Structure formats: structure tokens, C-alpha cells
Amino acid sequence: MPEPVEAWERDWAELPADSISCVLHKLSLPELLLGGVAEVCRSWRRAAREEPELWRRIDVRHLPDVPPFTRRATLENVMRSALRLSAGQCHTFLAMNLDDNLFMLIAQRAPFLKSLELTGRYLSYKRGFANAIKKLPLLEELSLVNYYCDAEELGLIAKACPRLKHFGLIHEISCYSHHDKDPTDDRNAFAIARMHGLRSLQLVDDNLGNNGLAAIIDSCPHLEHLYIRYCCNIIMDASLTAKCARIIMDYYYEYFPSSEPCGCCFSPMSWFSHDDGYESYDPDDYHDLSLYSYLGDEIDGADFEEHERIMDVKRMRRYLS
């Protein structure tokens, strides 16, 4: 009976294409672009580059926390690469602190986008926001977390995204912070009421009152689920309770739940040394293996082939040393 082959001795390039695809579909974007996929072999890198299905959901919210995140692997470069690899098939995008240029990049490269989550807002202006949102008419889900929009911009969303079914306007606050009651302001609510196709709505820390909430319920006949928290000007009187009878309500909790677990993936290669019994690595080689394999629209096929040859030589030297 032949002895089992050690993992480090296996030729991972011999895996069938469907098996490689199955593995790649279980990896996050940081693992695909900045992680170990580029370290395996040429066939894995090519499979990751040539399968747009892998890039239908793009999450770049925590990329700056993922080593190696270098000058070459800027948020813009990674976004451009992921969107290019998606070949226009991206349907879900999650991002943090985008400026107007990066928001427009999403709108231009993902014309069939259906779900978008934006957290934080950086150097963004009404004109830039308006120009980008107009290019996303197929959007069905939109979540704005600490992404402060006024009533005018919410009205633009309602007009530009007629298929919108799920909308969230979320201002995250600490469960330990004191939350003062602000004067009632229904302008945002009246703009949201123009999103007539909504099935679900999330509002956290908004100043709408009973009139604003009533306008939303009356104008959104398909609304099924309403999640409201820290909207302190709402008083659930008999009239409003009757209006909400047909809707599943999540209203007022004792505390605000912690955010979902961080989706970033840390490569173990960056944390171990010889003293820990793990093989050391050359950071320059690691960046060569990963970043160059994906980043940059200017890299053509001939450059890729030459880079593959160099990487094969490096691996052979490493194996023989």
C-alpha cells in the first residue's frame, strides 16, 4: 500500500478544474487577491482570474486591515481589479469610506448591481452621489451605514432606483452612549416614502416622527418588515399601531447589538517566524506572487506569461534549497 503523500509534496496543479473552482468559491476576496491563491500554482491563479462567478460578490470593507496591504494594493487598485475580473457580472458590493470617484467606479464597472452597502462617507458631494446613483437603475438592496444622506439625496435614490425593495439608513451608536432626543424632522421619511416598492426598511437613529412613519406605511403598500431603533420621536399610539398591523415590526431594543464579525482574512504567513517552527517568507516574493498576478489593467497576456515563468523558477529554487 503506497504511503500517503504529505500535503507539501502534493502537486496542487493536478487537481481537476471543478475541484479548484469549488475551493476558490469558499475563499474571501482578500484571500483571492492578496492571500494564498497566488502562492499555489499557475493553474490556480488562472482559474481565479478567468472565472467571473468568483467576483459576483465583492467586499472591500476591511481591506486596509488585511496584510499584506501595501502601496500597490490600494483600495482603488483592488477595486479596479476585482471589478475587472467580474466582467460586469458583479451583483453585490460592500465598501467603506468611498469618495465620489470610487463610487462612480462601481457604477461604471457594475451596471447590473443589485445590492450595495456603503459604510461611512469620505469626500463625497451631492453631485457626485447623484451622478453615480443614476447609473444603478437595477439596484434592489441599498444599505447606508453612517453614510449621511439628506432628504434630497434620498429622493434621488427613490427616483433613480425604481426596483428598490430593501433600504437601510443606519447611524450606528454605541450601546453605552447617551442618546439625546432631537426635534422631529420628517423630511427623510417623506423622501423614503417615494420608494414605493419597498419590502423592508431599516431606520436607526433618525429623527422622524409619527407623521413621517405614517407616510412611509401609506406610500409603500408592499412593505412587510420594518426595523426601527433609536428613533426617539416615534410614539406608538393607537392610530400608528393600527397602521403597522400588517407589518412585521422590530421596534426599540434594550441595546444595540455588536457589529457582525470582521470579514478580513489574515494570512498566517505574516505572523510566524523560524522560532515558531514555520517556514519564513520573503515579503517581496509574497507581494510578487499575489499582487502582480491580479492588479493593474495595464498588464497584458505576454507580461503574465513572463511573470508565470519567473514564479516557477523561484519555486523550484525554493524547493531545491
Short mmCIF file of C-alpha atoms in Angstrom, two decimals:
data_model
loop_
_atom_site.label_atom_id
_atom_site.label_comp_id
_atom_site.label_asym_id
_atom_site.label_seq_id
_atom_site.Cartn_x
_atom_site.Cartn_y
_atom_site.Cartn_z
CA MET A 1 0.00 0.00 0.00
CA PRO A 2 1.58 3.31 -1.04
CA GLU A 3 2.39 5.79 1.69
CA PRO A 4 0.17 8.88 1.86
CA VAL A 5 1.63 11.94 0.19
CA GLU A 6 2.45 14.82 2.52
CA ALA A 7 0.46 17.99 1.83
CA TRP A 8 3.58 19.98 0.99
CA GLU A 9 4.63 17.36 -1.57
CA ARG A 10 1.36 17.30 -3.47
CA ASP A 11 1.09 18.82 -6.92
CA TRP A 12 -1.94 21.03 -6.46
CA ALA A 13 -1.89 21.86 -10.17
CA GLU A 14 -3.15 18.33 -10.89
CA LEU A 15 -6.48 18.97 -9.19
CA PRO A 16 -9.43 18.87 -11.61
CA ALA A 17 -10.74 22.25 -12.68
CA ASP A 18 -14.07 21.72 -10.92
CA SER A 19 -12.27 20.92 -7.64
CA ILE A 20 -10.17 24.07 -7.92
CA SER A 21 -13.32 26.08 -8.60
CA CYS A 22 -15.00 24.57 -5.54
CA VAL A 23 -12.09 25.63 -3.32
CA LEU A 24 -11.92 29.13 -4.78
CA HIS A 25 -15.63 29.71 -4.18
CA LYS A 26 -15.06 29.19 -0.44
CA LEU A 27 -12.46 31.97 -0.21
CA SER A 28 -12.96 35.65 0.55
CA LEU A 29 -11.84 38.47 -1.71
CA PRO A 30 -8.70 39.20 0.39
CA GLU A 31 -7.72 35.53 0.13
CA LEU A 32 -8.25 35.58 -3.62
CA LEU A 33 -6.47 38.85 -4.35
CA LEU A 34 -3.93 39.20 -1.56
CA GLY A 35 -3.76 35.77 0.03
CA GLY A 36 -2.56 32.26 -0.67
CA VAL A 37 -4.20 31.56 -4.03
CA ALA A 38 -1.33 33.24 -5.86
CA GLU A 39 1.12 31.15 -3.83
CA VAL A 40 -0.17 27.79 -5.03
CA CYS A 41 0.49 27.47 -8.75
CA ARG A 42 -0.23 28.87 -12.17
CA SER A 43 -3.45 26.93 -12.74
CA TRP A 44 -4.96 28.28 -9.51
CA ARG A 45 -4.10 31.86 -10.37
CA ARG A 46 -5.51 31.44 -13.85
CA ALA A 47 -8.68 29.85 -12.50
CA ALA A 48 -9.20 32.80 -10.16
CA ARG A 49 -8.65 35.28 -12.99
CA GLU A 50 -10.84 33.56 -15.54
CA GLU A 51 -13.99 32.80 -13.51
CA PRO A 52 -16.21 35.91 -13.22
CA GLU A 53 -18.58 33.97 -10.97
CA LEU A 54 -16.00 34.32 -8.16
CA TRP A 55 -16.33 38.08 -8.27
CA ARG A 56 -20.10 38.48 -8.24
CA ARG A 57 -19.93 39.50 -4.56
CA ILE A 58 -17.15 41.99 -3.78
CA ASP A 59 -16.48 43.02 -0.18
CA VAL A 60 -13.70 45.58 0.35
CA ARG A 61 -14.83 46.91 3.73
CA HIS A 62 -11.82 45.69 5.72
CA LEU A 63 -9.03 45.54 3.16
CA PRO A 64 -6.71 48.04 4.94
CA ASP A 65 -6.64 45.63 7.91
CA VAL A 66 -5.54 42.66 5.80
CA PRO A 67 -1.80 42.03 5.45
CA PRO A 68 -0.15 42.40 3.04
CA PHE A 69 -1.83 45.73 2.24
CA THR A 70 0.87 47.78 0.55
CA ARG A 71 1.19 50.91 -1.53
CA ARG A 72 0.50 48.91 -4.69
CA ALA A 73 -2.56 47.24 -3.18
CA THR A 74 -4.52 50.42 -2.62
CA LEU A 75 -8.27 50.30 -2.22
CA GLU A 76 -8.70 51.74 -5.71
CA ASN A 77 -6.35 49.18 -7.30
CA VAL A 78 -8.05 46.27 -5.57
CA MET A 79 -11.50 47.56 -6.50
CA ARG A 80 -10.47 48.03 -10.13
CA SER A 81 -9.01 44.53 -10.27
CA ALA A 82 -12.00 42.85 -8.65
CA LEU A 83 -14.46 44.71 -10.89
CA ARG A 84 -12.40 43.90 -13.98
CA LEU A 85 -12.33 40.22 -13.07
CA SER A 86 -16.09 40.26 -12.52
CA ALA A 87 -16.54 41.08 -16.23
CA GLY A 88 -19.58 43.20 -15.46
CA GLN A 89 -21.32 40.39 -13.55
CA CYS A 90 -20.91 41.81 -10.02
CA HIS A 91 -24.30 41.88 -8.28
CA THR A 92 -23.28 42.67 -4.66
CA PHE A 93 -20.76 45.27 -3.47
CA LEU A 94 -19.83 46.23 0.11
CA ALA A 95 -17.42 49.09 0.82
CA MET A 96 -16.28 51.62 3.43
CA ASN A 97 -15.29 55.28 3.17
CA LEU A 98 -15.56 55.67 -0.58
CA ASP A 99 -15.08 59.02 -2.24
CA ASP A 100 -17.07 60.10 -5.28
CA ASN A 101 -14.53 58.68 -7.75
CA LEU A 102 -14.65 55.20 -6.24
CA PHE A 103 -18.44 55.26 -6.06
CA MET A 104 -18.53 56.19 -9.74
CA LEU A 105 -16.09 53.36 -10.47
CA ILE A 106 -18.60 50.88 -9.02
CA ALA A 107 -21.45 52.41 -11.00
CA GLN A 108 -19.48 52.22 -14.26
CA ARG A 109 -18.00 48.74 -13.83
CA ALA A 110 -21.02 47.03 -12.24
CA PRO A 111 -24.01 48.10 -14.35
CA PHE A 112 -26.10 45.10 -13.21
CA LEU A 113 -25.52 45.70 -9.50
CA LYS A 114 -28.46 44.61 -7.35
CA SER A 115 -27.15 45.00 -3.80
CA LEU A 116 -24.96 47.79 -2.39
CA GLU A 117 -23.80 48.53 1.15
CA LEU A 118 -21.85 51.73 1.82
CA THR A 119 -20.37 52.40 5.25
CA GLY A 120 -19.02 55.86 6.02
CA ARG A 121 -18.67 58.73 3.61
CA TYR A 122 -15.41 60.37 2.51
CA LEU A 123 -15.04 63.43 0.27
CA SER A 124 -18.48 62.82 -1.19
CA TYR A 125 -20.74 65.54 -2.53
CA LYS A 126 -24.32 65.64 -3.76
CA ARG A 127 -23.37 65.99 -7.40
CA GLY A 128 -21.01 63.03 -7.32
CA PHE A 129 -23.53 60.92 -5.45
CA ALA A 130 -26.28 61.84 -7.90
CA ASN A 131 -24.17 61.03 -10.96
CA ALA A 132 -23.26 57.60 -9.58
CA ILE A 133 -26.66 56.52 -8.26
CA LYS A 134 -28.28 57.32 -11.61
CA LYS A 135 -26.17 54.57 -13.19
CA LEU A 136 -27.61 51.86 -10.90
CA PRO A 137 -31.26 51.52 -12.00
CA LEU A 138 -31.33 47.77 -11.27
CA LEU A 139 -30.48 48.19 -7.59
CA GLU A 140 -32.81 46.20 -5.31
CA GLU A 141 -31.00 46.44 -1.98
CA LEU A 142 -29.26 49.53 -0.58
CA SER A 143 -27.85 49.93 2.91
CA LEU A 144 -26.25 53.21 4.03
CA VAL A 145 -24.37 52.81 7.33
CA ASN A 146 -23.05 56.06 8.81
CA TYR A 147 -23.38 57.38 5.28
CA TYR A 148 -25.21 60.60 5.91
CA CYS A 149 -27.78 61.41 3.24
CA ASP A 150 -30.19 64.30 3.33
CA ALA A 151 -33.74 64.28 2.01
CA GLU A 152 -32.64 65.49 -1.43
CA GLU A 153 -30.27 62.55 -1.91
CA LEU A 154 -32.84 60.09 -0.60
CA GLY A 155 -35.23 61.48 -3.18
CA LEU A 156 -32.62 60.87 -5.88
CA ILE A 157 -32.35 57.26 -4.75
CA ALA A 158 -36.13 56.84 -4.96
CA LYS A 159 -36.17 58.24 -8.49
CA ALA A 160 -33.04 56.51 -9.83
CA CYS A 161 -33.70 53.06 -8.33
CA PRO A 162 -37.35 52.16 -9.06
CA ARG A 163 -36.70 48.47 -8.30
CA LEU A 164 -35.51 49.11 -4.75
CA LYS A 165 -37.02 46.53 -2.37
CA HIS A 166 -34.82 46.77 0.71
CA PHE A 167 -33.42 50.01 2.12
CA GLY A 168 -31.48 50.80 5.28
CA LEU A 169 -30.46 54.18 6.72
CA ILE A 170 -28.38 53.27 9.75
CA HIS A 171 -26.47 55.58 12.06
CA GLU A 172 -24.52 53.33 14.39
CA ILE A 173 -24.23 54.44 18.00
CA SER A 174 -22.57 52.85 20.99
CA CYS A 175 -24.78 50.98 23.44
CA TYR A 176 -23.02 52.92 26.22
CA SER A 177 -23.52 56.39 24.79
CA HIS A 178 -26.17 58.81 25.99
CA HIS A 179 -28.68 59.49 23.26
CA ASP A 180 -30.46 62.85 23.38
CA LYS A 181 -33.82 63.38 21.76
CA ASP A 182 -33.65 65.76 18.78
CA PRO A 183 -36.55 67.75 17.31
CA THR A 184 -38.81 65.84 14.94
CA ASP A 185 -37.74 66.05 11.30
CA ASP A 186 -39.81 64.11 8.78
CA ARG A 187 -38.01 65.23 5.62
CA ASN A 188 -36.04 61.99 5.27
CA ALA A 189 -39.17 59.96 5.91
CA PHE A 190 -41.13 61.79 3.21
CA ALA A 191 -38.30 61.09 0.73
CA ILE A 192 -38.20 57.40 1.71
CA ALA A 193 -41.97 57.27 1.22
CA ARG A 194 -41.29 57.74 -2.51
CA MET A 195 -39.61 54.29 -2.60
CA HIS A 196 -42.95 52.67 -3.36
CA GLY A 197 -41.61 49.16 -3.99
CA LEU A 198 -40.01 48.66 -0.58
CA ARG A 199 -40.45 45.27 1.09
CA SER A 200 -38.25 46.01 4.08
CA LEU A 201 -36.89 49.15 5.74
CA GLN A 202 -34.25 49.70 8.42
CA LEU A 203 -34.05 53.03 10.23
CA VAL A 204 -31.57 53.53 13.07
CA ASP A 205 -31.19 56.89 14.85
CA ASP A 206 -33.40 59.01 12.62
CA ASN A 207 -35.46 62.00 13.75
CA LEU A 208 -38.69 61.04 12.00
CA GLY A 209 -41.93 61.22 13.94
CA ASN A 210 -45.36 59.66 13.68
CA ASN A 211 -46.33 61.63 10.57
CA GLY A 212 -43.20 60.55 8.74
CA LEU A 213 -43.63 56.89 9.64
CA ALA A 214 -47.31 57.02 8.67
CA ALA A 215 -46.35 58.49 5.28
CA ILE A 216 -43.93 55.63 4.65
CA ILE A 217 -46.51 52.98 5.55
CA ASP A 218 -49.23 54.60 3.43
CA SER A 219 -46.95 55.07 0.39
CA CYS A 220 -45.24 51.66 0.47
CA PRO A 221 -48.07 49.12 0.13
CA HIS A 222 -45.67 46.18 -0.25
CA LEU A 223 -43.78 46.89 2.99
CA GLU A 224 -43.53 43.68 5.02
CA HIS A 225 -40.77 44.28 7.55
CA LEU A 226 -39.92 47.45 9.47
CA TYR A 227 -36.85 47.65 11.70
CA ILE A 228 -36.71 50.82 13.80
CA ARG A 229 -34.26 51.62 16.56
CA TYR A 230 -33.32 54.82 18.41
CA CYS A 231 -35.96 56.82 16.54
CA CYS A 232 -36.99 58.58 19.72
CA ASN A 233 -39.67 60.85 18.27
CA ILE A 234 -41.99 57.99 17.36
CA ILE A 235 -44.83 57.31 19.79
CA MET A 236 -46.68 54.10 19.05
CA ASP A 237 -50.20 55.38 19.71
CA ALA A 238 -53.38 53.56 18.71
CA SER A 239 -53.51 55.13 15.24
CA LEU A 240 -49.94 54.24 14.33
CA THR A 241 -50.26 50.77 15.85
CA ALA A 242 -53.27 50.13 13.61
CA LYS A 243 -51.32 51.23 10.52
CA CYS A 244 -48.47 48.88 11.42
CA ALA A 245 -50.74 45.88 11.99
CA ARG A 246 -49.89 44.35 8.59
CA ILE A 247 -46.14 44.80 9.05
CA ILE A 248 -43.60 42.75 10.99
CA MET A 249 -42.10 45.26 13.41
CA ASP A 250 -38.72 45.31 15.16
CA TYR A 251 -39.08 48.38 17.34
CA TYR A 252 -36.90 49.54 20.27
CA TYR A 253 -34.41 47.20 21.85
CA GLU A 254 -32.62 47.49 25.17
CA TYR A 255 -29.26 47.69 23.49
CA PHE A 256 -27.71 47.98 20.08
CA PRO A 257 -26.14 44.66 19.02
CA SER A 258 -22.47 44.47 18.21
CA SER A 259 -21.48 44.65 14.59
CA GLU A 260 -21.10 41.48 12.57
CA PRO A 261 -17.75 39.71 12.78
CA CYS A 262 -14.97 41.26 10.76
CA GLY A 263 -14.69 39.61 7.37
CA CYS A 264 -10.99 40.26 6.91
CA CYS A 265 -8.65 37.35 6.43
CA PHE A 266 -5.17 37.48 7.95
CA SER A 267 -2.57 35.39 6.22
CA PRO A 268 -0.72 33.27 8.81
CA MET A 269 2.45 33.74 6.78
CA SER A 270 2.79 37.25 8.17
CA TRP A 271 2.79 36.21 11.82
CA PHE A 272 5.18 33.25 12.15
CA SER A 273 8.95 33.03 12.13
CA HIS A 274 11.58 30.31 12.30
CA ASP A 275 11.28 30.27 16.08
CA ASP A 276 7.68 29.11 15.78
CA GLY A 277 8.58 26.21 13.55
CA TYR A 278 7.07 27.69 10.41
CA GLU A 279 8.79 28.43 7.17
CA SER A 280 9.84 32.05 6.80
CA TYR A 281 8.95 34.00 3.70
CA ASP A 282 10.30 36.89 1.72
CA PRO A 283 7.73 39.73 1.73
CA ASP A 284 8.87 40.89 -1.68
CA ASP A 285 8.31 37.42 -3.13
CA TYR A 286 4.91 37.22 -1.48
CA HIS A 287 3.83 40.55 -2.96
CA ASP A 288 5.20 39.43 -6.34
CA LEU A 289 3.20 36.21 -6.17
CA SER A 290 -0.08 37.83 -5.24
CA LEU A 291 -0.42 41.45 -6.23
CA TYR A 292 1.22 41.33 -9.65
CA SER A 293 -0.92 38.34 -10.59
CA TYR A 294 -4.09 40.40 -10.40
CA LEU A 295 -3.60 44.12 -10.05
CA GLY A 296 -3.48 46.56 -12.92
CA ASP A 297 -5.49 46.69 -16.12
CA GLU A 298 -2.33 47.57 -17.98
CA ILE A 299 -0.79 44.09 -17.59
CA ASP A 300 -1.19 42.13 -20.83
CA GLY A 301 -1.02 38.40 -21.55
CA ALA A 302 2.66 38.40 -22.51
CA ASP A 303 3.59 40.03 -19.21
CA PHE A 304 1.56 37.42 -17.35
CA GLU A 305 3.35 34.57 -19.13
CA GLU A 306 6.76 36.03 -18.32
CA HIS A 307 5.72 36.54 -14.71
CA GLU A 308 4.50 32.93 -14.51
CA ARG A 309 7.87 31.70 -15.78
CA ILE A 310 9.73 33.75 -13.16
CA MET A 311 7.48 32.46 -10.40
CA ASP A 312 8.04 28.85 -11.48
CA VAL A 313 11.81 29.39 -11.31
CA LYS A 314 11.51 30.93 -7.84
CA ARG A 315 9.50 27.97 -6.60
CA MET A 316 11.98 25.48 -8.00
CA ARG A 317 14.87 27.26 -6.26
CA ARG A 318 12.90 27.29 -3.03
CA TYR A 319 12.15 23.57 -3.35
CA LEU A 320 15.80 22.67 -4.01
CA SER A 321 17.23 24.86 -1.24
#
